[in-house]
Amino acid sequence: EVQLVESGGGLVEPGGSLRLSCAASGFAFNTYWMHWVRQAPGKGLVWVSHVNTDGSTTTYADSVRGRFTISRDNAKNTLYLQMNSLRDEDTAVYFCAREKVTTDYWGQGTPVTVSS
Amino acid sequence: DIVMTQSPDSLAVSLGERATINCKSRQSVLSNNKNYLAWFQHKRGQPPKLLIYWASTRESGVPDRFSGSGSGTDFTLTISSLQAEDVAVYYCQQYHTSPYTFGQGTKVEIK
């Protein structure tokens, strides 16, 4: 069974940092592109970033480029999102998702709150 | 970025009746005879669920009352006979060009 389990969310002050993790199981993690997507309270889904199978190619939404870094450890079957210089508007539930054609399996999400 | 616009923002449909959601992209998402357009169902407290990809291909396990159509810039998700468990927010997504943009969502409720 495909499972994606996010962790690392929490409350952080503006300007702070967090690292999210997404533990994958039930599939060949190293053969899939992986994504982060977020949903702010009361808002819709917004794509954040994706990474190719070996981590050599990454893409970011304009709103996070230069502040967030996506990476993966295929030996640990884990996807990461390093978030720096956090802003109020980064408050959201962050989902990791696997790509097969497009994002087919999603985790339950981890909430991030940026507030002083 | 490819802007995706859904209509309506919300709709209320009686049980057993048809629900139709539209999605328009600002530029074509058709390449190599494939439309890079997906539909997701998102229920509160759950992760989004992929329903349709390539505009009209139903994901495994998705009931056949869900269907997708359209090409180029105009797409439709149809729920042929609304069931109580279909109450959710539905999103279209283009995966033709990074960033993979979503529509704003359409909330479907029971009338």
PDB file of C-alpha atoms in Angstrom:
ATOM      1  CA  GLU A   1       0.000   0.000   0.000  1.00  0.00           C
ATOM      2  CA  VAL A   2       1.326   3.424  -0.972  1.00  0.00           C
ATOM      3  CA  GLN A   3       1.870   5.624   2.063  1.00  0.00           C
ATOM      4  CA  LEU A   4       3.154   9.164   2.383  1.00  0.00           C
ATOM      5  CA  VAL A   5       3.501  10.553   5.894  1.00  0.00           C
ATOM      6  CA  GLU A   6       4.469  14.179   6.436  1.00  0.00           C
ATOM      7  CA  SER A   7       6.014  15.521   9.621  1.00  0.00           C
ATOM      8  CA  GLY A   8       7.892  18.544  10.886  1.00  0.00           C
ATOM      9  CA  GLY A   9       5.147  21.138  10.819  1.00  0.00           C
ATOM     10  CA  GLY A  10       4.432  23.468  13.706  1.00  0.00           C
ATOM     11  CA  LEU A  11       4.374  27.043  14.943  1.00  0.00           C
ATOM     12  CA  VAL A  12       7.247  29.292  13.931  1.00  0.00           C
ATOM     13  CA  GLU A  13       7.838  33.040  14.112  1.00  0.00           C
ATOM     14  CA  PRO A  14       8.150  35.156  10.986  1.00  0.00           C
ATOM     15  CA  GLY A  15      11.679  34.914   9.643  1.00  0.00           C
ATOM     16  CA  GLY A  16      12.146  31.468  11.142  1.00  0.00           C
ATOM     17  CA  SER A  17      12.843  28.103   9.565  1.00  0.00           C
ATOM     18  CA  LEU A  18      11.296  24.651   9.480  1.00  0.00           C
ATOM     19  CA  ARG A  19      12.165  21.421   7.723  1.00  0.00           C
ATOM     20  CA  LEU A  20       9.309  19.221   6.611  1.00  0.00           C
ATOM     21  CA  SER A  21       9.774  15.526   5.944  1.00  0.00           C
ATOM     22  CA  CYS A  22       7.692  13.070   3.950  1.00  0.00           C
ATOM     23  CA  ALA A  23       8.316   9.377   4.594  1.00  0.00           C
ATOM     24  CA  ALA A  24       7.333   7.183   1.669  1.00  0.00           C
ATOM     25  CA  SER A  25       6.565   3.479   1.646  1.00  0.00           C
ATOM     26  CA  GLY A  26       4.800   0.889  -0.472  1.00  0.00           C
ATOM     27  CA  PHE A  27       6.364   1.923  -3.788  1.00  0.00           C
ATOM     28  CA  ALA A  28       9.734   2.390  -5.492  1.00  0.00           C
ATOM     29  CA  PHE A  29      10.381   5.901  -4.172  1.00  0.00           C
ATOM     30  CA  ASN A  30      13.501   6.422  -6.265  1.00  0.00           C
ATOM     31  CA  THR A  31      11.556   6.067  -9.525  1.00  0.00           C
ATOM     32  CA  TYR A  32       9.016   8.828  -8.921  1.00  0.00           C
ATOM     33  CA  TRP A  33       9.150  12.602  -9.107  1.00  0.00           C
ATOM     34  CA  MET A  34       7.837  14.103  -5.878  1.00  0.00           C
ATOM     35  CA  HIS A  35       5.933  17.304  -5.091  1.00  0.00           C
ATOM     36  CA  TRP A  36       4.969  19.640  -2.266  1.00  0.00           C
ATOM     37  CA  VAL A  37       1.571  21.345  -2.451  1.00  0.00           C
ATOM     38  CA  ARG A  38       0.060  23.622   0.198  1.00  0.00           C
ATOM     39  CA  GLN A  39      -3.357  24.857   1.241  1.00  0.00           C
ATOM     40  CA  ALA A  40      -3.710  28.032   3.299  1.00  0.00           C
ATOM     41  CA  PRO A  41      -6.670  28.224   5.700  1.00  0.00           C
ATOM     42  CA  GLY A  42      -9.897  28.631   3.753  1.00  0.00           C
ATOM     43  CA  LYS A  43      -8.050  28.725   0.439  1.00  0.00           C
ATOM     44  CA  GLY A  44      -7.379  26.369  -2.456  1.00  0.00           C
ATOM     45  CA  LEU A  45      -4.503  24.099  -3.397  1.00  0.00           C
ATOM     46  CA  VAL A  46      -1.255  25.750  -4.467  1.00  0.00           C
ATOM     47  CA  TRP A  47       1.661  23.866  -5.961  1.00  0.00           C
ATOM     48  CA  VAL A  48       4.963  24.653  -4.213  1.00  0.00           C
ATOM     49  CA  SER A  49       7.789  22.584  -5.646  1.00  0.00           C
ATOM     50  CA  HIS A  50       8.848  19.354  -7.279  1.00  0.00           C
ATOM     51  CA  VAL A  51      12.002  17.277  -7.598  1.00  0.00           C
ATOM     52  CA  ASN A  52      13.031  14.643 -10.116  1.00  0.00           C
ATOM     53  CA  THR A  53      13.963  11.075  -9.262  1.00  0.00           C
ATOM     54  CA  ASP A  54      17.620  11.642  -8.320  1.00  0.00           C
ATOM     55  CA  GLY A  55      17.229  15.130  -6.869  1.00  0.00           C
ATOM     56  CA  SER A  56      19.201  16.831  -9.621  1.00  0.00           C
ATOM     57  CA  THR A  57      16.295  18.881 -10.991  1.00  0.00           C
ATOM     58  CA  THR A  58      14.089  21.066  -8.810  1.00  0.00           C
ATOM     59  CA  THR A  59      11.404  23.635  -9.597  1.00  0.00           C
ATOM     60  CA  TYR A  60       9.684  26.167  -7.343  1.00  0.00           C
ATOM     61  CA  ALA A  61       6.686  28.451  -7.300  1.00  0.00           C
ATOM     62  CA  ASP A  62       7.671  32.124  -7.548  1.00  0.00           C
ATOM     63  CA  SER A  63       6.321  32.746  -4.055  1.00  0.00           C
ATOM     64  CA  VAL A  64       8.852  30.409  -2.418  1.00  0.00           C
ATOM     65  CA  ARG A  65      11.829  30.453  -4.778  1.00  0.00           C
ATOM     66  CA  GLY A  66      15.003  31.436  -2.946  1.00  0.00           C
ATOM     67  CA  ARG A  67      13.485  30.654   0.463  1.00  0.00           C
ATOM     68  CA  PHE A  68      12.441  26.988   0.180  1.00  0.00           C
ATOM     69  CA  THR A  69      14.588  24.034  -0.872  1.00  0.00           C
ATOM     70  CA  ILE A  70      13.226  20.656  -1.888  1.00  0.00           C
ATOM     71  CA  SER A  71      15.435  17.595  -1.603  1.00  0.00           C
ATOM     72  CA  ARG A  72      15.226  13.848  -1.237  1.00  0.00           C
ATOM     73  CA  ASP A  73      17.144  10.957   0.254  1.00  0.00           C
ATOM     74  CA  ASN A  74      16.379   7.878  -1.810  1.00  0.00           C
ATOM     75  CA  ALA A  75      18.265   5.639   0.623  1.00  0.00           C
ATOM     76  CA  LYS A  76      15.811   6.715   3.340  1.00  0.00           C
ATOM     77  CA  ASN A  77      12.740   6.958   1.062  1.00  0.00           C
ATOM     78  CA  THR A  78      12.208  10.473   2.341  1.00  0.00           C
ATOM     79  CA  LEU A  79      11.343  13.808   0.752  1.00  0.00           C
ATOM     80  CA  TYR A  80      12.200  17.102   2.429  1.00  0.00           C
ATOM     81  CA  LEU A  81      11.224  20.745   2.255  1.00  0.00           C
ATOM     82  CA  GLN A  82      13.568  23.185   3.963  1.00  0.00           C
ATOM     83  CA  MET A  83      11.659  26.408   4.559  1.00  0.00           C
ATOM     84  CA  ASN A  84      13.621  29.543   5.494  1.00  0.00           C
ATOM     85  CA  SER A  85      12.649  33.188   5.962  1.00  0.00           C
ATOM     86  CA  LEU A  86       9.088  32.144   6.671  1.00  0.00           C
ATOM     87  CA  ARG A  87       6.298  34.671   6.246  1.00  0.00           C
ATOM     88  CA  ASP A  88       2.748  34.901   7.568  1.00  0.00           C
ATOM     89  CA  GLU A  89       1.489  33.948   4.114  1.00  0.00           C
ATOM     90  CA  ASP A  90       3.334  30.616   4.284  1.00  0.00           C
ATOM     91  CA  THR A  91       0.825  29.457   6.902  1.00  0.00           C
ATOM     92  CA  ALA A  92      -0.792  26.385   5.375  1.00  0.00           C
ATOM     93  CA  VAL A  93      -1.159  22.643   5.445  1.00  0.00           C
ATOM     94  CA  TYR A  94       1.696  21.188   3.414  1.00  0.00           C
ATOM     95  CA  PHE A  95       1.091  18.005   1.443  1.00  0.00           C
ATOM     96  CA  CYS A  96       3.674  15.822  -0.228  1.00  0.00           C
ATOM     97  CA  ALA A  97       2.561  13.939  -3.310  1.00  0.00           C
ATOM     98  CA  ARG A  98       3.901  11.365  -5.714  1.00  0.00           C
ATOM     99  CA  GLU A  99       3.855  11.986  -9.447  1.00  0.00           C
ATOM    100  CA  LYS A 100       2.623   9.335 -11.841  1.00  0.00           C
ATOM    101  CA  VAL A 101       1.426  11.313 -14.869  1.00  0.00           C
ATOM    102  CA  THR A 102       0.464  13.916 -12.268  1.00  0.00           C
ATOM    103  CA  THR A 103       0.150  13.906  -8.473  1.00  0.00           C
ATOM    104  CA  ASP A 104      -1.661  10.637  -7.813  1.00  0.00           C
ATOM    105  CA  TYR A 105      -1.007   9.811  -4.141  1.00  0.00           C
ATOM    106  CA  TRP A 106      -0.955  12.471  -1.439  1.00  0.00           C
ATOM    107  CA  GLY A 107      -0.067  12.417   2.224  1.00  0.00           C
ATOM    108  CA  GLN A 108      -2.417  13.666   4.946  1.00  0.00           C
ATOM    109  CA  GLY A 109      -0.481  16.894   5.271  1.00  0.00           C
ATOM    110  CA  THR A 110       1.364  18.685   8.070  1.00  0.00           C
ATOM    111  CA  PRO A 111       0.253  22.113   9.307  1.00  0.00           C
ATOM    112  CA  VAL A 112       2.629  25.054   9.398  1.00  0.00           C
ATOM    113  CA  THR A 113       1.688  28.241  11.247  1.00  0.00           C
ATOM    114  CA  VAL A 114       3.835  31.331  10.915  1.00  0.00           C
ATOM    115  CA  SER A 115       2.930  33.799  13.612  1.00  0.00           C
ATOM    116  CA  SER A 116       4.492  35.954  16.288  1.00  0.00           C
TER     117      SER A 116
ATOM    118  CA  ASP B   1       2.128  30.609 -15.202  1.00  0.00           C
ATOM    119  CA  ILE B   2      -0.942  28.981 -16.737  1.00  0.00           C
ATOM    120  CA  VAL B   3      -3.972  30.425 -14.964  1.00  0.00           C
ATOM    121  CA  MET B   4      -6.832  27.978 -14.388  1.00  0.00           C
ATOM    122  CA  THR B   5     -10.335  29.327 -13.785  1.00  0.00           C
ATOM    123  CA  GLN B   6     -13.211  27.162 -12.615  1.00  0.00           C
ATOM    124  CA  SER B   7     -16.920  27.877 -12.723  1.00  0.00           C
ATOM    125  CA  PRO B   8     -19.044  28.003 -10.732  1.00  0.00           C
ATOM    126  CA  ASP B   9     -17.351  28.603  -7.371  1.00  0.00           C
ATOM    127  CA  SER B  10     -20.050  26.510  -5.737  1.00  0.00           C
ATOM    128  CA  LEU B  11     -23.128  24.547  -6.688  1.00  0.00           C
ATOM    129  CA  ALA B  12     -25.909  22.707  -4.913  1.00  0.00           C
ATOM    130  CA  VAL B  13     -27.388  19.678  -6.638  1.00  0.00           C
ATOM    131  CA  SER B  14     -30.122  17.280  -5.576  1.00  0.00           C
ATOM    132  CA  LEU B  15     -29.191  13.686  -4.870  1.00  0.00           C
ATOM    133  CA  GLY B  16     -29.235  11.685  -8.089  1.00  0.00           C
ATOM    134  CA  GLU B  17     -28.987  14.761 -10.289  1.00  0.00           C
ATOM    135  CA  ARG B  18     -26.119  15.826 -12.533  1.00  0.00           C
ATOM    136  CA  ALA B  19     -23.347  18.162 -11.421  1.00  0.00           C
ATOM    137  CA  THR B  20     -21.183  19.937 -13.970  1.00  0.00           C
ATOM    138  CA  ILE B  21     -17.994  21.861 -13.249  1.00  0.00           C
ATOM    139  CA  ASN B  22     -16.105  23.840 -15.858  1.00  0.00           C
ATOM    140  CA  CYS B  23     -12.422  24.662 -16.041  1.00  0.00           C
ATOM    141  CA  LYS B  24     -10.731  27.047 -18.442  1.00  0.00           C
ATOM    142  CA  SER B  25      -7.004  27.469 -18.928  1.00  0.00           C
ATOM    143  CA  ARG B  26      -5.537  30.716 -20.173  1.00  0.00           C
ATOM    144  CA  GLN B  27      -3.396  28.814 -22.654  1.00  0.00           C
ATOM    145  CA  SER B  28      -3.717  25.421 -24.250  1.00  0.00           C
ATOM    146  CA  VAL B  29      -2.619  22.392 -22.255  1.00  0.00           C
ATOM    147  CA  LEU B  30      -2.757  20.129 -25.315  1.00  0.00           C
ATOM    148  CA  SER B  31       0.515  18.582 -26.486  1.00  0.00           C
ATOM    149  CA  ASN B  32       1.267  15.407 -28.435  1.00  0.00           C
ATOM    150  CA  ASN B  33      -2.478  14.768 -28.697  1.00  0.00           C
ATOM    151  CA  LYS B  34      -2.789  14.689 -24.915  1.00  0.00           C
ATOM    152  CA  ASN B  35      -4.491  17.201 -22.664  1.00  0.00           C
ATOM    153  CA  TYR B  36      -2.396  17.680 -19.526  1.00  0.00           C
ATOM    154  CA  LEU B  37      -5.441  18.275 -17.305  1.00  0.00           C
ATOM    155  CA  ALA B  38      -6.468  16.503 -14.117  1.00  0.00           C
ATOM    156  CA  TRP B  39      -9.386  16.682 -11.690  1.00  0.00           C
ATOM    157  CA  PHE B  40      -9.157  16.195  -7.927  1.00  0.00           C
ATOM    158  CA  GLN B  41     -11.726  15.687  -5.201  1.00  0.00           C
ATOM    159  CA  HIS B  42     -10.859  17.148  -1.796  1.00  0.00           C
ATOM    160  CA  LYS B  43     -12.901  16.318   1.266  1.00  0.00           C
ATOM    161  CA  ARG B  44     -12.374  18.073   4.581  1.00  0.00           C
ATOM    162  CA  GLY B  45      -9.686  16.427   6.673  1.00  0.00           C
ATOM    163  CA  GLN B  46      -8.508  14.157   3.871  1.00  0.00           C
ATOM    164  CA  PRO B  47      -5.800  14.452   1.227  1.00  0.00           C
ATOM    165  CA  PRO B  48      -6.886  15.376  -2.291  1.00  0.00           C
ATOM    166  CA  LYS B  49      -7.865  12.405  -4.420  1.00  0.00           C
ATOM    167  CA  LEU B  50      -7.023  12.141  -8.097  1.00  0.00           C
ATOM    168  CA  LEU B  51     -10.183  11.435 -10.110  1.00  0.00           C
ATOM    169  CA  ILE B  52      -9.319  12.095 -13.746  1.00  0.00           C
ATOM    170  CA  TYR B  53      -6.089  12.627 -15.725  1.00  0.00           C
ATOM    171  CA  TRP B  54      -5.359  13.262 -19.417  1.00  0.00           C
ATOM    172  CA  ALA B  55      -8.658  15.200 -19.197  1.00  0.00           C
ATOM    173  CA  SER B  56     -10.824  12.098 -19.506  1.00  0.00           C
ATOM    174  CA  THR B  57      -9.037   9.031 -18.108  1.00  0.00           C
ATOM    175  CA  ARG B  58     -10.594   7.870 -14.859  1.00  0.00           C
ATOM    176  CA  GLU B  59      -8.141   6.873 -12.115  1.00  0.00           C
ATOM    177  CA  SER B  60      -8.401   3.265 -10.975  1.00  0.00           C
ATOM    178  CA  GLY B  61     -11.219   2.771  -8.470  1.00  0.00           C
ATOM    179  CA  VAL B  62     -13.051   6.009  -9.297  1.00  0.00           C
ATOM    180  CA  PRO B  63     -16.784   5.426  -9.833  1.00  0.00           C
ATOM    181  CA  ASP B  64     -17.955   5.738 -13.429  1.00  0.00           C
ATOM    182  CA  ARG B  65     -20.414   8.491 -12.495  1.00  0.00           C
ATOM    183  CA  PHE B  66     -17.349  10.780 -12.684  1.00  0.00           C
ATOM    184  CA  SER B  67     -16.317  11.741 -16.205  1.00  0.00           C
ATOM    185  CA  GLY B  68     -14.063  14.341 -17.755  1.00  0.00           C
ATOM    186  CA  SER B  69     -14.193  15.960 -21.156  1.00  0.00           C
ATOM    187  CA  GLY B  70     -12.783  18.824 -23.152  1.00  0.00           C
ATOM    188  CA  SER B  71      -9.627  19.764 -24.997  1.00  0.00           C
ATOM    189  CA  GLY B  72      -7.201  22.628 -25.431  1.00  0.00           C
ATOM    190  CA  THR B  73      -8.402  25.276 -23.001  1.00  0.00           C
ATOM    191  CA  ASP B  74     -11.904  24.208 -21.986  1.00  0.00           C
ATOM    192  CA  PHE B  75     -12.697  21.247 -19.789  1.00  0.00           C
ATOM    193  CA  THR B  76     -15.609  19.794 -17.839  1.00  0.00           C
ATOM    194  CA  LEU B  77     -16.016  17.421 -14.924  1.00  0.00           C
ATOM    195  CA  THR B  78     -19.417  15.766 -14.765  1.00  0.00           C
ATOM    196  CA  ILE B  79     -20.894  13.794 -11.895  1.00  0.00           C
ATOM    197  CA  SER B  80     -23.771  12.029 -13.583  1.00  0.00           C
ATOM    198  CA  SER B  81     -25.793  11.155 -10.478  1.00  0.00           C
ATOM    199  CA  LEU B  82     -24.698  12.969  -7.333  1.00  0.00           C
ATOM    200  CA  GLN B  83     -24.283  10.847  -4.222  1.00  0.00           C
ATOM    201  CA  ALA B  84     -24.009  12.073  -0.638  1.00  0.00           C
ATOM    202  CA  GLU B  85     -20.357  11.000  -0.503  1.00  0.00           C
ATOM    203  CA  ASP B  86     -19.537  13.302  -3.422  1.00  0.00           C
ATOM    204  CA  VAL B  87     -19.834  16.423  -1.259  1.00  0.00           C
ATOM    205  CA  ALA B  88     -16.379  17.969  -1.572  1.00  0.00           C
ATOM    206  CA  VAL B  89     -14.347  20.673  -3.246  1.00  0.00           C
ATOM    207  CA  TYR B  90     -13.226  19.810  -6.771  1.00  0.00           C
ATOM    208  CA  TYR B  91     -10.106  21.202  -8.411  1.00  0.00           C
ATOM    209  CA  CYS B  92      -8.780  21.104 -11.926  1.00  0.00           C
ATOM    210  CA  GLN B  93      -5.001  21.101 -12.387  1.00  0.00           C
ATOM    211  CA  GLN B  94      -2.807  21.553 -15.428  1.00  0.00           C
ATOM    212  CA  TYR B  95       0.446  19.602 -15.519  1.00  0.00           C
ATOM    213  CA  HIS B  96       1.519  20.751 -18.962  1.00  0.00           C
ATOM    214  CA  THR B  97       3.924  23.407 -17.696  1.00  0.00           C
ATOM    215  CA  SER B  98       5.631  24.030 -14.366  1.00  0.00           C
ATOM    216  CA  PRO B  99       4.299  25.388 -12.049  1.00  0.00           C
ATOM    217  CA  TYR B 100       1.456  22.857 -12.019  1.00  0.00           C
ATOM    218  CA  THR B 101      -1.398  25.272 -11.385  1.00  0.00           C
ATOM    219  CA  PHE B 102      -4.808  24.519  -9.894  1.00  0.00           C
ATOM    220  CA  GLY B 103      -8.148  26.145 -10.389  1.00  0.00           C
ATOM    221  CA  GLN B 104      -9.623  27.964  -7.397  1.00  0.00           C
ATOM    222  CA  GLY B 105     -11.919  25.055  -6.555  1.00  0.00           C
ATOM    223  CA  THR B 106     -15.648  24.370  -6.838  1.00  0.00           C
ATOM    224  CA  LYS B 107     -17.596  23.422  -3.732  1.00  0.00           C
ATOM    225  CA  VAL B 108     -20.297  20.821  -4.384  1.00  0.00           C
ATOM    226  CA  GLU B 109     -23.138  20.475  -1.891  1.00  0.00           C
ATOM    227  CA  ILE B 110     -26.468  18.677  -1.668  1.00  0.00           C
ATOM    228  CA  LYS B 111     -29.559  20.755  -2.390  1.00  0.00           C
TER     229      LYS B 111
END
